[in-house]
Coordinates of C-alpha atoms in Angstrom, one line a residue:
M1 CA -0.5 8.1 -17.9
L2 CA 2.1 9.7 -15.2
L3 CA 2.0 7.3 -12.8
E4 CA 2.0 4.2 -15.4
R5 CA 5.4 5.8 -16.2
T6 CA 6.6 6.7 -13.4
L7 CA 6.1 2.6 -12.2
S8 CA 7.3 1.0 -15.5
L9 CA 10.6 4.0 -15.7
L10 CA 11.7 3.3 -12.2
Q11 CA 10.4 -0.2 -12.1
L12 CA 8.5 0.1 -8.8
D13 CA 6.2 -3.1 -9.5
I14 CA 8.9 -5.4 -9.4
G15 CA 7.5 -7.5 -6.2
P16 CA 9.4 -8.8 -3.6
I17 CA 12.4 -6.9 -2.4
S18 CA 14.0 -5.7 0.9
P19 CA 12.5 -2.8 3.3
L20 CA 15.7 -0.9 2.4
R21 CA 15.6 -1.2 -1.3
A22 CA 11.9 -0.5 -1.3
R23 CA 12.2 2.6 0.6
E24 CA 14.6 4.1 -1.8
L25 CA 12.9 2.8 -4.5
G26 CA 9.1 4.4 -3.5
T27 CA 11.0 7.5 -2.4
L28 CA 12.5 7.7 -6.0
G29 CA 8.9 6.7 -7.4
Y30 CA 7.5 10.0 -5.1
M31 CA 9.9 12.5 -6.7
E32 CA 9.8 11.5 -9.9
W33 CA 5.8 11.6 -9.9
L34 CA 6.3 15.0 -8.2
G35 CA 8.7 16.0 -10.7
T36 CA 6.2 15.4 -13.8
L37 CA 2.9 16.9 -12.3
P38 CA 1.9 19.8 -14.4
G39 CA 2.0 23.1 -12.7
D40 CA -1.6 24.0 -12.9
M41 CA -2.6 20.5 -11.4
P42 CA -3.9 20.9 -8.2
Y43 CA -1.9 18.1 -5.8
A44 CA -4.7 16.9 -3.5
K45 CA -6.4 15.4 -6.5
A46 CA -3.7 14.0 -8.5
A47 CA -2.3 12.5 -5.3
I48 CA -5.6 10.6 -4.8
V49 CA -5.7 10.1 -8.1
A50 CA -2.4 8.5 -8.2
H51 CA -3.3 6.4 -5.0
M52 CA -6.0 4.8 -6.3
Q53 CA -4.3 3.6 -9.5
A54 CA -1.4 2.5 -7.6
Y55 CA -2.7 0.6 -4.5
P56 CA -3.8 -2.4 -6.4
H57 CA 0.0 -3.0 -7.1
S58 CA 0.9 -2.1 -3.5
L59 CA -0.3 -5.7 -2.7
I60 CA 2.6 -7.1 -4.0
S61 CA 5.0 -4.8 -4.3
P62 CA 6.7 -3.4 -1.2
A63 CA 8.5 -0.1 -3.8
V64 CA 4.4 0.4 -4.6
E65 CA 3.6 0.3 -1.0
V66 CA 6.5 2.9 0.0
F67 CA 5.0 5.0 -3.0
C68 CA 1.7 5.1 -1.5
E69 CA 2.4 5.6 2.2
L70 CA 4.1 8.5 0.8
L71 CA 1.5 9.9 -0.9
L72 CA -1.1 9.4 1.8
E73 CA 1.3 11.2 4.6
S74 CA 1.3 14.0 1.7
L75 CA -1.9 14.9 2.0
T76 CA -2.1 15.1 6.1
P77 CA -3.7 18.7 7.0
Q78 CA -0.5 19.1 9.4
P79 CA 2.5 20.7 7.6
F80 CA 5.4 18.7 8.3
A81 CA 8.6 17.2 6.4
L82 CA 7.9 14.1 4.7
P83 CA 10.9 11.0 5.1
I84 CA 12.3 12.1 1.8
E85 CA 16.1 11.6 1.2
M86 CA 18.2 10.6 -1.7
P87 CA 19.6 7.0 -1.4
P88 CA 23.5 6.5 -1.0
P89 CA 25.1 6.0 -4.1
V90 CA 26.0 2.2 -4.7
R91 CA 27.8 0.4 -7.1
R92 CA 25.6 -2.6 -8.5
G93 CA 28.0 -4.4 -10.6
G94 CA 27.2 -2.4 -13.8
A95 CA 27.7 -3.9 -17.1
R96 CA 29.4 -7.3 -15.6
A97 CA 26.6 -7.6 -13.6
R98 CA 24.3 -7.6 -15.9
R99 CA 25.9 -9.9 -18.2
G100 CA 26.4 -12.4 -15.6
L101 CA 30.2 -12.6 -15.3

């Protein structure tokens, strides 16, 4: 349930996109998924389940592939910081772009 929400709300499973945009969306998806985990759920179990559910989508979506990579990196036993950072703010066109003007 949580993973489906993350994949659909952030529109991670959108097919081919640029590597930079895939990194941005995959990172945001990971942070969104992490924020929706219940406090009493073991992280490792949740990450494994999320990876198993998301992996089939990663074969066609670069953003989901980044999401899956972050999940696997977070499960390594050695402590290190994940390569997560907020994407820089960029204007993407707003209402005018959505209307196609």
